[in-house]
Amino acid sequence: MTSLPLSAKRRLSLPGIAYGGDYNPEQWPAEVWAEDVRLMREAGVTMVSVGIFSWALLEPAEGVYDFARMDRILDLLHENGIAADLATPTAAPPAWFFRAHPEALPVDRDGRTLSYGSRQTFCPSSPAYREAALRIAGAIAERYADHPAVVMWHVHNEYGCHNAACYCDTSAAAFRRWLRARYGDDLAALNHAWGTTFWSQWYYDWDEILPPRATGAVPNPTHQLDWRRFCSDELLSLYTAERDVLREVAPAIPATTNFMVMQNFDALDYWRWAPELDVVSNDHYLMSADPESEIDIALSGDLVRSLAGGPWLLMEHSTGAVNWQPVNRAKRPGELRRNALAHVARGADGIAYFQWRAAKAGAEQWHSAMLPHAGTDSQIWRDVVRLGADLKALAEVRGSTGTAEVAIVWDWDARWALELPSQPSGELRFQDLVRDWYEPLWRAGIAVDFVRPDADLSRYRLVLAPSLYLVDDAGAANLTGFAERGGTLAIGFHSGAVDENCHVRLGGYPGAFRDALGVRTDELFPLLPGESVGLTGAVPDGATGTLWSERLGLAGAEAVASYADGPLNGAPAVTRNAHGEGTAWYVATRPDPATLAALIGRVCEEAGVLPVLRSGAVPPGVEVVRRRGADADYLFLIDHAGDGAEVAVVPDATELLTGKPAAGSVVVAPGDITVVREPHGS
C-alpha cells in the first residue's frame, strides 16, 4: 500500500470553523426537513454529514438505485447554504446483501457466526462485501461528484468499531496472504519471528496457519500481534479502495473517515492510516467513569493533531449523554461549550456532533443530539446556538496549529503487545501509563506532540516514553540518539523489553534502553493491586510507587529516588544518566501523581521546556493552550475548576469571543472560556 503524497491530498475548502453533525433525514418525514434546515441556519451550522447509514434506501436491491430522497436532501442543504460531507453508506450493509451472501457475515474467535441486524456486521476480508461496497461508492460518486453541496467524501464510518476482527476461513486465507507478504514468502522466517519451537507450534505449510481463535491455553504472542497488525491493515485496504473509487470520479473532493482516538478503542494503527486521509477526522466521546474527562479530551486532541500534522476535524462528539455506557450521564452546565472549544484549542478546524436531531426510534434513541427530544425549548439547544456564534467569532483561528517542545512516544504495536496475556502484570494499561505522564504537562500548560518511535525528533527538547514495551532496533536507536545529541529522554518501566517480534531482549532489562539509561535490572517485582512501596530521595515527602518495581542496578547512572521499603528496600527507583551530550532518565515504578508531577517538572526544567503561558504561572484548574497562526497566536484559557482566574496577556491582545481589547490581562469567568489573539511581535 502506497500512502498519498502530500501533493495528492485535497483540503476542505469551507471558510471558518466548520460546524454541524450527522444528519439523518431519512429517519423523519419530509415535512420535517424544512424545519431542520431553518434551525440549522439559526444554530450557525455550516456542514452536515449525510447518508452514513442509508445503504438500504439508496440501493433497495442489488444494482437498483433510488437517489430521489438524497437528491432532495442535497438540494435543500445547498439552497440553505449548508455544505454536505457525503458518506458512502458501507458501514451498514442491507439485509438483502446478507441473504445473498451469508458467507460475508463475521465470525467471532469462538467460531460463532454473527447475524445482521445492527451495523458493521460484515467480514472485512469478504470479497462479496468489498465488491458491493465499491459498487455503491462508485454509484454515489457518479451521481454526486458535481453536486454543489458536496465538499467532502465521508468514507464508511468508524472502521473497526464493531468488527475489528473476523475469524472465518475467508479471513484466515487473507491473513495467510498478509503473512506471506510480510515474511517474503519465507515460512522459516515466520517460524523464527513467532518462536514456534515453543509448544510444538512449528508450521510446515502456510495453510496450517489460522487466526488466533479460541484455544485451550495462551496463544502465541507474536501470532496475536501479527493478527492485530493484519486486522488494522485489512480495514485500511477497504478504506483506500473506496477512496480510490471516489477520487477517480471526483479527484478534487477531499476524502476522510472518522477515527476513534479515545480511551476505549485501540483496534487500528492510526499512524498507518493518517497518511491515507486527505483530512484527518476523529470521533471522541467522554467516559462517564472519568472524573476529569477534560484531560482525555486534551490528550486525544493532541494525538489527533499529531497524526494529522496540523489541523483536523472533530467529526462526532455528544451534546450530552451517550447511550452505550452502563450509566450515561448528561453534561454539566457549561460542559458542552468547554468540551467543544477544548477540541478547537487542540487543533480542530471543525466541530460536529452525533447527531443533528435526536432519534425517536432505533438503537441510539437515547443518545443526545444538537436538537434534543425536548426541542428548542431546552438548555442543549440554547448551548448549541451559543456555540455556533462562538465558532463564527473564532473563524480566524482556522488553519493555525500547535507548537511543542515536548514529545510523547505513542505506538500501537507497543500498546497491543503490552496488553497481551502472560505479562509480568496483567494490570498494565498503555493508555493509563501515557495519561499519567501527560497529565502533569497538561496541568502546567506545557504543549505536547505525540510521535512514533522513528519520528524526526530534532525540534524537541524533551522526549518522554512512558510505556514502550515493544520497540524495534531503529526506533530504539532513534530515541537514544536523541539523548546522545543533546536532548533529554525519559523512559518508563517495562520499556524496551521486546523487539518487533515480541522476543525478549536478553542481558537484563530495560532491554533496548539499558546502555543509554546506565542501568540494568535482573528481576522484575510487579506489585499487587492495592500494594505500594515508599520512595525516598529527591521526591516529595510521603512519595509512593504502585503497580511495578524492579531490582535495578546502577551502571553509570545516579539514583534520584530509591525504594524506601519492601523487598527492594534501598534499590534505585528513579535514575538519571548522562548520555552523550544529553540526559536519559528512567522511572522504574508508577509514582503517585504528586511525585510524578514533581519529577516531570524537574525534567522539564532541566530540558529548558517552557509553558505556553509565558506571562506567569498557570492558574490551578485553568487549561491553557496555544495555537500559532501566520500573524498571531491564539491563547485558549478554559476554567475547569469553576473558580475563575485573571491571566496576564500581551498589551495589544484581543478577546475574540467578545471582540474586546484585553489590555494586558483577561478574566476567565468560573467554568468559562476565553480566547485571546496575541499578535506576533507583541
XYZ file of C-alpha atoms in Angstrom:
682
model
C 0.000 0.000 0.000
C 1.364 3.382 -1.025
C 0.474 6.438 1.048
C -0.766 9.547 -0.676
C 1.962 12.055 -1.471
C 1.322 15.442 0.096
C 0.732 16.980 -3.327
C -2.088 14.497 -3.974
C -4.076 15.446 -0.881
C -7.116 17.716 -1.064
C -8.185 20.139 1.665
C -11.627 21.068 2.868
C -12.465 24.451 1.349
C -15.074 25.698 3.828
C -14.326 29.120 5.343
C -14.014 29.464 9.100
C -14.520 26.606 11.536
C -16.980 24.037 10.224
C -19.975 23.349 12.474
C -22.637 20.666 12.294
C -23.216 16.986 12.810
C -24.559 13.750 11.397
C -27.832 14.467 9.626
C -30.204 11.541 9.152
C -33.317 12.975 7.482
C -34.336 9.513 6.285
C -35.457 8.886 9.889
C -38.072 11.622 9.557
C -40.943 12.537 7.216
C -40.100 15.043 4.505
C -42.129 17.821 6.137
C -39.593 17.889 8.988
C -36.700 18.674 6.644
C -37.635 22.315 6.109
C -37.661 22.849 9.872
C -34.285 21.113 10.103
C -32.538 23.464 7.689
C -34.227 26.529 9.227
C -32.943 25.556 12.666
C -29.523 24.659 11.276
C -29.221 28.203 9.973
C -30.342 29.557 13.351
C -27.647 27.498 15.076
C -24.913 28.526 12.628
C -24.482 25.058 11.114
C -22.253 25.116 8.024
C -21.732 21.407 7.199
C -23.524 18.137 7.926
C -22.626 14.513 7.237
C -25.350 12.727 5.284
C -26.022 9.216 4.043
C -23.871 7.375 6.586
C -26.377 4.574 7.235
C -28.579 4.840 4.153
C -27.406 1.880 2.041
C -30.728 0.011 2.259
C -32.590 3.082 0.994
C -30.097 4.068 -1.707
C -29.811 0.519 -3.080
C -33.048 -1.345 -2.257
C -31.955 -4.314 -4.378
C -28.610 -5.318 -5.852
C -27.686 -2.854 -8.598
C -31.009 -0.991 -8.261
C -30.623 2.587 -7.014
C -33.072 5.115 -5.641
C -31.444 8.528 -5.310
C -34.634 10.606 -5.203
C -34.526 11.196 -1.448
C -30.807 12.043 -1.423
C -31.277 14.383 -4.396
C -33.903 16.342 -2.463
C -31.812 16.444 0.709
C -28.668 17.707 -1.002
C -30.608 20.278 -2.990
C -32.301 21.529 0.185
C -28.987 21.819 2.015
C -27.390 23.727 -0.849
C -30.333 26.099 -1.152
C -29.830 26.969 2.500
C -26.070 27.440 2.321
C -25.202 24.237 4.179
C -22.428 22.022 2.845
C -22.559 18.233 2.766
C -19.954 15.726 3.875
C -21.447 12.921 1.782
C -20.900 9.403 3.081
C -20.508 6.062 1.439
C -23.039 4.012 3.454
C -20.879 0.924 3.673
C -20.811 0.580 7.470
C -24.290 -0.962 7.398
C -24.952 -3.382 4.520
C -28.667 -4.092 3.921
C -30.454 -7.340 4.726
C -30.748 -8.307 1.048
C -26.959 -8.377 0.805
C -26.597 -10.927 3.606
C -29.421 -13.091 2.246
C -27.453 -13.278 -0.989
C -24.055 -13.575 0.710
C -24.380 -15.207 4.146
C -20.674 -16.083 3.923
C -19.934 -12.359 4.380
C -21.174 -12.398 7.980
C -18.431 -12.085 10.621
C -17.295 -14.954 12.826
C -16.016 -14.373 16.369
C -12.974 -16.057 17.918
C -15.214 -18.764 19.437
C -16.449 -19.720 15.968
C -19.929 -18.185 16.214
C -21.324 -16.579 13.074
C -22.889 -13.244 13.993
C -26.154 -12.178 12.416
C -27.020 -8.993 10.606
C -29.473 -6.666 12.299
C -27.171 -3.909 13.549
C -24.189 -2.155 11.958
C -20.743 -3.335 10.826
C -21.871 -6.951 10.687
C -19.581 -7.944 7.841
C -16.276 -9.734 7.416
C -13.606 -7.205 6.384
C -11.994 -9.831 4.138
C -15.188 -10.785 2.311
C -14.821 -10.411 -1.491
C -18.601 -10.078 -1.813
C -18.673 -7.224 0.691
C -15.781 -5.428 -0.995
C -17.440 -5.727 -4.406
C -20.767 -4.420 -3.104
C -19.113 -1.584 -1.152
C -17.129 -0.390 -4.142
C -20.208 -0.620 -6.352
C -22.334 1.647 -4.123
C -19.387 4.018 -3.594
C -18.959 4.320 -7.338
C -22.642 4.925 -7.921
C -22.684 7.711 -5.319
C -19.575 9.296 -6.812
C -21.021 9.266 -10.323
C -24.285 10.760 -9.096
C -22.964 13.495 -6.821
C -19.412 14.377 -7.860
C -20.614 17.662 -9.329
C -23.324 18.492 -6.802
C -22.553 21.952 -5.365
C -23.448 20.897 -1.814
C -20.798 18.149 -1.657
C -17.500 19.418 -0.244
C -16.078 16.187 1.209
C -16.481 12.410 0.997
C -17.125 10.626 4.294
C -15.876 7.084 3.630
C -17.661 4.406 5.682
C -17.978 5.187 9.416
C -15.786 4.316 12.402
C -13.852 1.467 10.825
C -13.335 -1.390 13.257
C -15.809 -0.154 15.844
C -17.690 -3.467 15.963
C -15.857 -5.749 13.532
C -12.178 -5.088 14.045
C -11.532 -8.809 13.598
C -13.272 -11.687 11.868
C -12.054 -15.265 12.419
C -13.735 -17.023 9.492
C -11.974 -19.137 6.874
C -12.006 -16.253 4.384
C -10.206 -14.087 6.943
C -7.775 -16.932 7.619
C -6.857 -17.065 3.933
C -6.430 -13.286 3.815
C -4.262 -13.434 6.962
C -2.007 -16.007 5.320
C -1.626 -13.798 2.235
C -0.694 -10.880 4.508
C 1.845 -13.024 6.360
C 3.418 -14.254 3.135
C 3.898 -10.654 2.044
C 5.298 -9.640 5.446
C 7.781 -12.503 5.650
C 8.787 -12.584 1.987
C 7.011 -15.893 1.391
C 9.566 -17.450 3.740
C 7.883 -19.804 6.197
C 11.139 -20.302 8.083
C 11.268 -16.538 8.701
C 7.765 -16.642 10.141
C 8.618 -19.600 12.362
C 11.633 -17.715 13.682
C 9.671 -14.500 14.244
C 6.889 -16.322 16.062
C 9.223 -18.542 18.084
C 7.244 -21.618 17.052
C 9.695 -24.077 18.567
C 7.808 -23.303 21.787
C 4.873 -25.679 22.475
C 5.390 -27.544 19.188
C 3.871 -24.729 17.138
C 6.214 -25.103 14.138
C 4.447 -24.667 10.788
C 5.388 -26.752 7.748
C 2.746 -25.335 5.415
C 1.175 -21.886 5.148
C -2.295 -23.457 5.176
C -1.664 -24.691 8.725
C -1.770 -21.099 9.990
C -5.103 -19.908 11.380
C -6.276 -16.721 13.091
C -5.714 -16.796 16.872
C -9.063 -18.417 17.551
C -10.182 -19.586 20.977
C -7.833 -22.292 22.217
C -7.146 -24.177 25.418
C -4.225 -22.079 26.636
C -2.496 -18.784 25.873
C -1.958 -18.234 22.126
C 1.442 -17.322 20.729
C 2.152 -13.618 21.467
C 3.684 -12.812 18.064
C 0.846 -14.638 16.327
C -1.594 -12.388 18.185
C 0.435 -9.255 17.454
C 0.663 -10.000 13.734
C -3.081 -10.655 13.778
C -3.701 -7.183 15.228
C -1.470 -5.689 12.541
C -3.276 -7.634 9.823
C -6.748 -6.632 11.040
C -5.789 -2.948 11.005
C -4.297 -3.242 7.513
C -7.247 -5.218 6.170
C -9.694 -2.486 7.177
C -7.313 0.156 5.836
C -7.344 -1.587 2.470
C -11.141 -1.238 2.419
C -10.846 2.488 3.101
C -8.260 3.096 0.393
C -10.245 1.026 -2.127
C -13.376 3.140 -1.576
C -11.357 6.346 -1.517
C -9.742 5.486 -4.825
C -13.132 4.849 -6.436
C -14.304 8.276 -5.256
C -11.115 10.038 -6.317
C -11.215 8.521 -9.788
C -14.577 10.176 -10.390
C -14.068 13.341 -8.303
C -10.334 13.979 -7.827
C -10.847 17.481 -6.400
C -13.087 16.469 -3.468
C -11.198 15.538 -0.267
C -11.903 12.243 1.449
C -11.948 11.404 5.128
C -13.106 8.740 7.532
C -13.679 9.161 11.236
C -11.013 7.823 13.577
C -11.848 6.950 17.183
C -8.900 8.218 19.201
C -10.441 7.803 22.628
C -9.867 5.827 25.800
C -11.545 2.541 24.992
C -10.630 1.983 21.318
C -7.321 0.526 20.167
C -8.170 -1.585 17.099
C -6.358 0.401 14.404
C -2.821 1.689 13.941
C -3.662 5.260 13.049
C -0.026 6.119 12.267
C -0.501 3.896 9.206
C -3.954 5.262 8.453
C -3.398 9.013 8.743
C -1.250 9.481 5.604
C -4.070 7.967 3.529
C -6.631 10.619 4.509
C -6.955 13.988 2.824
C -8.474 15.342 6.036
C -7.938 13.599 9.381
C -11.187 13.367 11.358
C -11.905 11.989 14.797
C -14.808 10.925 16.986
C -14.441 11.476 20.704
C -16.841 10.600 23.495
C -16.452 11.071 27.243
C -16.406 8.134 29.620
C -18.859 8.665 32.464
C -16.489 6.998 34.915
C -13.698 9.505 34.178
C -13.851 12.300 36.783
C -11.509 14.534 34.747
C -12.547 13.817 31.190
C -11.124 17.169 30.120
C -7.668 15.538 30.309
C -8.752 12.798 27.916
C -10.119 15.438 25.521
C -6.756 17.190 25.550
C -4.714 14.006 25.153
C -6.927 12.796 22.325
C -6.829 16.177 20.602
C -3.048 16.386 20.789
C -2.733 12.854 19.422
C -5.100 13.534 16.505
C -3.313 16.812 15.715
C -0.044 14.892 15.715
C -1.497 12.245 13.401
C -2.756 14.967 11.070
C 0.403 17.019 11.211
C -1.762 20.087 11.834
C -5.471 20.992 11.960
C -8.112 18.256 11.908
C -11.885 17.811 12.188
C -13.903 16.619 15.163
C -16.467 14.558 13.267
C -18.509 13.324 16.233
C -18.940 14.030 19.915
C -22.006 14.440 22.100
C -24.021 17.402 23.292
C -24.970 15.453 26.403
C -25.370 11.795 27.299
C -24.477 8.870 25.060
C -26.402 5.584 25.022
C -23.742 2.863 25.186
C -22.220 3.065 28.672
C -23.568 1.383 31.821
C -24.646 4.820 33.068
C -24.948 7.657 30.547
C -24.700 10.967 32.333
C -25.750 14.330 30.978
C -23.141 17.050 30.693
C -22.841 19.585 33.468
C -23.712 23.267 32.911
C -21.164 24.812 30.559
C -19.558 21.462 29.750
C -20.881 21.278 26.180
C -19.167 24.567 25.351
C -15.956 23.777 27.246
C -15.645 20.385 25.557
C -16.150 21.745 22.050
C -13.768 24.683 22.419
C -11.152 22.459 24.070
C -11.109 20.435 20.847
C -10.707 23.667 18.877
C -7.853 24.639 21.172
C -6.107 21.360 20.335
C -6.331 21.950 16.588
C -9.861 21.100 15.461
C -10.963 23.205 12.481
C -14.429 21.689 12.600
C -16.844 20.764 15.386
C -19.600 18.236 14.743
C -21.938 16.067 16.789
C -23.786 12.829 16.592
C -26.371 13.745 15.644
C -28.415 16.731 14.439
C -31.891 15.626 15.585
C -32.322 13.080 18.378
C -33.811 9.829 17.101
C -37.176 8.708 18.414
C -36.610 5.076 17.367
C -33.709 2.714 16.948
C -30.666 1.646 18.950
C -29.466 5.225 19.575
C -32.778 6.821 20.581
C -31.344 7.804 23.977
C -28.220 9.406 22.533
C -28.173 13.190 22.864
C -28.253 15.455 19.809
C -27.988 19.082 18.761
C -31.777 19.241 18.554
C -32.911 17.121 21.510
C -36.211 15.332 22.107
C -37.327 18.378 24.096
C -36.908 20.587 21.013
C -35.738 24.193 21.013
C -37.085 24.926 24.499
C -34.094 23.187 26.072
C -30.714 24.036 27.529
C -28.937 21.875 24.964
C -30.459 23.855 22.104
C -29.526 27.177 23.700
C -25.970 25.896 24.187
C -25.820 24.693 20.584
C -26.869 28.106 19.270
C -24.358 29.860 21.503
C -21.582 27.537 20.356
C -22.396 28.339 16.735
C -21.873 32.023 17.484
C -18.618 31.255 19.317
C -17.235 29.313 16.374
C -18.159 32.120 13.997
C -16.240 34.550 16.222
C -13.228 32.214 16.117
C -13.169 31.917 12.307
C -9.672 33.382 12.002
C -8.245 30.585 14.172
C -8.798 28.126 11.303
C -5.550 26.823 9.853
C -3.400 27.655 12.877
C -1.781 24.816 14.752
C 0.094 23.934 17.921
C 3.817 24.005 18.522
C 5.543 21.897 21.158
C 8.966 21.332 22.678
C 7.892 18.057 24.301
C 7.048 14.822 22.511
C 5.442 11.706 23.974
C 6.075 8.434 22.178
C 2.869 6.641 21.186
C 2.984 3.328 19.340
C 0.102 0.970 18.609
C 2.384 -2.081 18.260
C 3.729 -1.373 21.752
C 0.211 -0.914 23.099
C -1.064 -4.151 21.582
C 1.965 -6.147 22.739
C 1.865 -4.768 26.296
C -1.745 -5.804 26.771
C -1.379 -9.375 25.518
C -1.818 -12.134 28.139
C 1.076 -13.578 30.174
C 2.760 -10.298 31.084
C 4.559 -9.973 34.448
C 1.474 -7.984 35.475
C -1.971 -8.100 33.928
C -2.631 -4.638 35.377
C -0.537 -2.788 32.774
C -2.594 -0.478 30.554
C -0.791 1.537 27.908
C -3.301 4.393 27.818
C -3.268 4.762 31.610
C 0.526 4.927 31.753
C 0.702 7.530 28.991
C -2.009 9.601 30.638
C -0.080 9.509 33.934
C 2.815 11.338 32.276
C 0.654 13.562 30.090
C -1.438 14.912 32.984
C 1.244 16.983 34.783
C 2.227 18.555 31.459
C -1.431 19.399 30.818
C -1.767 20.968 34.277
C 1.373 23.012 33.748
C 0.224 24.287 30.355
C 3.106 22.632 28.504
C 2.393 21.821 24.866
C 2.822 18.210 23.745
C 3.127 16.407 20.432
C 2.813 12.653 20.041
C 5.365 10.836 17.905
C 6.259 7.420 16.583
C 9.498 5.877 17.880
C 11.123 6.505 14.499
C 9.955 10.130 14.129
C 12.184 13.123 13.474
C 12.867 14.404 16.999
C 15.158 17.304 16.116
C 12.673 20.046 17.038
C 12.070 18.782 20.591
C 13.919 19.488 23.821
C 12.315 16.620 25.733
C 11.023 13.214 24.637
C 9.030 11.010 27.008
C 8.336 7.300 26.516
C 6.035 6.369 29.417
C 5.287 2.914 28.004
C 7.243 1.422 25.130
C 7.301 -2.302 25.906
C 7.939 -3.166 22.247
C 10.415 -1.244 20.115
C 12.477 -2.247 17.104
C 16.197 -1.520 16.805
C 15.677 1.525 14.590
C 13.159 3.103 16.970
C 15.368 2.443 19.995
C 18.401 3.908 18.228
C 16.379 6.966 17.229
C 15.315 7.649 20.806
C 18.682 7.039 22.423
C 20.351 9.000 19.625
C 18.138 11.949 20.512
C 19.663 11.984 24.019
C 23.142 11.389 22.692
C 22.825 14.504 20.504
C 21.878 16.678 23.481
C 18.188 16.017 24.115
C 16.541 14.929 27.340
C 14.913 11.488 27.236
C 12.739 9.918 29.952
C 11.695 6.264 29.809
C 9.017 4.480 31.826
C 9.282 0.992 33.301
C 8.963 -2.199 31.238
C 10.013 -0.323 28.103
C 12.405 -1.708 25.501
C 11.717 -5.204 26.813
C 10.959 -6.903 23.478
C 11.725 -6.388 19.807
C 9.212 -6.068 16.962
C 8.587 -9.836 17.089
C 7.857 -9.822 20.837
C 11.168 -11.548 21.537
C 12.645 -10.618 24.902
C 15.854 -8.617 24.621
C 18.383 -10.647 26.598
C 21.043 -9.441 29.004
C 18.861 -7.624 31.518
C 16.159 -5.011 31.484
C 15.202 -2.439 30.231
C 16.486 -4.131 27.123
C 16.928 -1.726 24.235
C 17.461 1.280 26.554
C 19.756 -0.308 29.153
C 23.020 1.224 27.956
C 21.656 4.726 27.328
C 19.964 4.767 30.733
C 23.059 3.463 32.528
C 21.104 0.848 34.475
C 20.493 -2.894 34.495
C 17.653 -4.867 36.057
C 17.964 -8.613 36.620
C 14.481 -9.310 38.037
C 11.023 -7.729 37.963
C 8.853 -7.315 41.072
C 5.401 -6.178 39.904
C 3.125 -5.042 42.726
C -0.288 -6.441 43.595
C -3.448 -4.325 43.235
C -3.580 -2.017 46.256
C 0.062 -2.624 47.144
C 2.545 0.257 47.254
C 6.168 0.932 48.110
C 7.627 4.027 49.700
C 10.062 6.212 47.788
C 12.852 8.312 49.198
C 15.415 10.732 47.770
C 14.739 13.779 45.609
C 10.992 13.239 45.789
C 8.206 14.776 47.915
C 7.675 13.523 51.443
C 5.364 10.543 51.525
C 6.129 9.578 47.911
C 4.962 6.132 46.866
C 5.061 3.830 43.879
C 2.439 1.338 42.778
C 1.914 -1.300 40.070
C 5.598 -2.019 39.435
C 9.062 -2.324 40.954
C 12.269 -3.974 39.773
C 15.684 -4.844 41.122
C 17.580 -2.067 39.397
C 21.330 -1.751 39.469
C 23.350 1.321 38.505
C 25.720 1.024 35.551
C 26.791 4.642 35.290
C 23.517 6.357 36.230
C 22.812 8.179 39.502
C 19.872 7.328 41.759
C 17.379 10.169 42.043
C 14.950 8.160 44.180
C 15.052 4.732 45.816
C 12.574 2.270 47.291
C 12.132 3.020 50.987
C 10.624 -0.342 51.955
C 9.503 -3.672 50.554
C 11.664 -6.444 49.110
C 13.788 -3.925 47.156
C 14.413 -1.519 50.045
C 17.299 0.763 49.086
C 17.359 -0.161 45.391
C 17.111 2.693 42.842
C 13.599 3.521 41.610
C 14.292 6.660 39.529
C 17.614 7.280 37.809
C 19.353 9.934 35.745
C 22.232 9.280 33.352
C 24.469 11.479 31.222
C 24.321 10.006 27.736
C 26.449 11.647 25.079
C 25.621 15.336 25.131
C 22.212 14.778 26.733
C 20.438 13.095 29.620
C 18.412 9.919 29.973
C 16.011 9.287 32.878
C 14.415 6.015 33.946
C 11.325 5.666 36.155
C 11.106 2.080 37.433
C 7.750 2.306 39.215
C 4.427 4.120 38.921
C 4.851 7.146 41.195
C 1.869 8.726 42.875
C 0.549 11.743 40.921
C 2.241 14.426 43.042
C 5.590 12.644 42.887
C 5.376 12.079 39.151
C 4.436 15.723 38.632
C 7.468 16.811 40.621
C 9.753 14.504 38.660
C 8.415 15.623 35.297
C 8.652 19.234 36.444
C 12.322 18.738 37.224
C 12.937 17.004 33.886
C 11.198 19.850 32.029
C 13.234 22.450 33.906
C 16.497 20.693 33.082
C 15.456 20.432 29.434
C 14.575 24.130 29.279
C 10.928 23.471 28.434
C 8.584 26.425 28.957
C 4.789 26.503 29.354
C 2.731 28.119 26.604
C 1.684 30.873 29.018
C 4.853 32.960 29.095
C 3.430 35.685 31.334
C 3.293 33.708 34.567
C 2.201 30.532 36.309
C -0.886 28.709 35.055
C -3.769 29.268 37.492
C -4.913 25.999 39.105
C -7.799 24.405 37.231
C -7.283 26.502 34.095
C -6.344 24.732 30.868
C -4.000 26.828 28.731
C -3.455 26.015 25.063
C -1.824 27.993 22.274
C -2.461 27.755 18.529
C 0.034 29.522 16.273
C -1.157 31.264 13.128
C 0.587 33.191 10.376
C 0.142 36.590 12.046
C -0.934 35.860 15.609
C -1.077 33.282 18.363
C -4.419 32.226 19.828
C -4.394 31.569 23.553
C -7.267 29.395 24.841
C -7.990 29.686 28.573
C -10.554 27.169 29.857
C -11.603 27.142 33.517
C -12.432 23.596 34.615
C -12.217 24.175 38.368
C -15.090 26.646 38.402
C -13.103 29.240 40.342
C -12.325 31.694 37.556
C -8.968 33.419 37.158
C -7.222 36.539 35.926
C -4.449 35.835 33.428
C -1.814 38.232 32.127
C -1.536 38.571 28.332
C 0.385 40.847 25.964
C -0.747 44.516 25.983
C -2.255 44.579 22.480
C -4.198 41.306 22.798
C -7.882 40.955 21.900
C -10.569 38.676 23.334
C -12.001 37.007 20.250
C -15.282 35.763 21.719
C -16.235 39.286 22.845
C -14.192 41.357 20.407
C -12.933 43.494 23.296
C -9.316 44.631 23.874
C -7.595 42.587 26.568
C -5.427 45.465 27.875
C -2.725 43.290 29.430
C -4.916 40.771 31.234
C -8.140 38.836 30.871
C -10.573 37.449 33.411
C -11.796 33.909 32.814
C -15.184 33.592 34.489
C -15.895 30.463 36.572
C -16.427 27.498 34.241
C -15.967 29.706 31.189
C -13.631 30.046 28.195
C -11.631 32.995 26.944
C -9.776 33.024 23.620
C -7.124 35.708 23.180
C -5.424 36.860 19.997
C -1.793 37.812 20.632
C -0.259 39.403 17.510
C 3.212 38.232 16.596
C 5.889 40.650 17.672
C 3.999 41.731 20.781
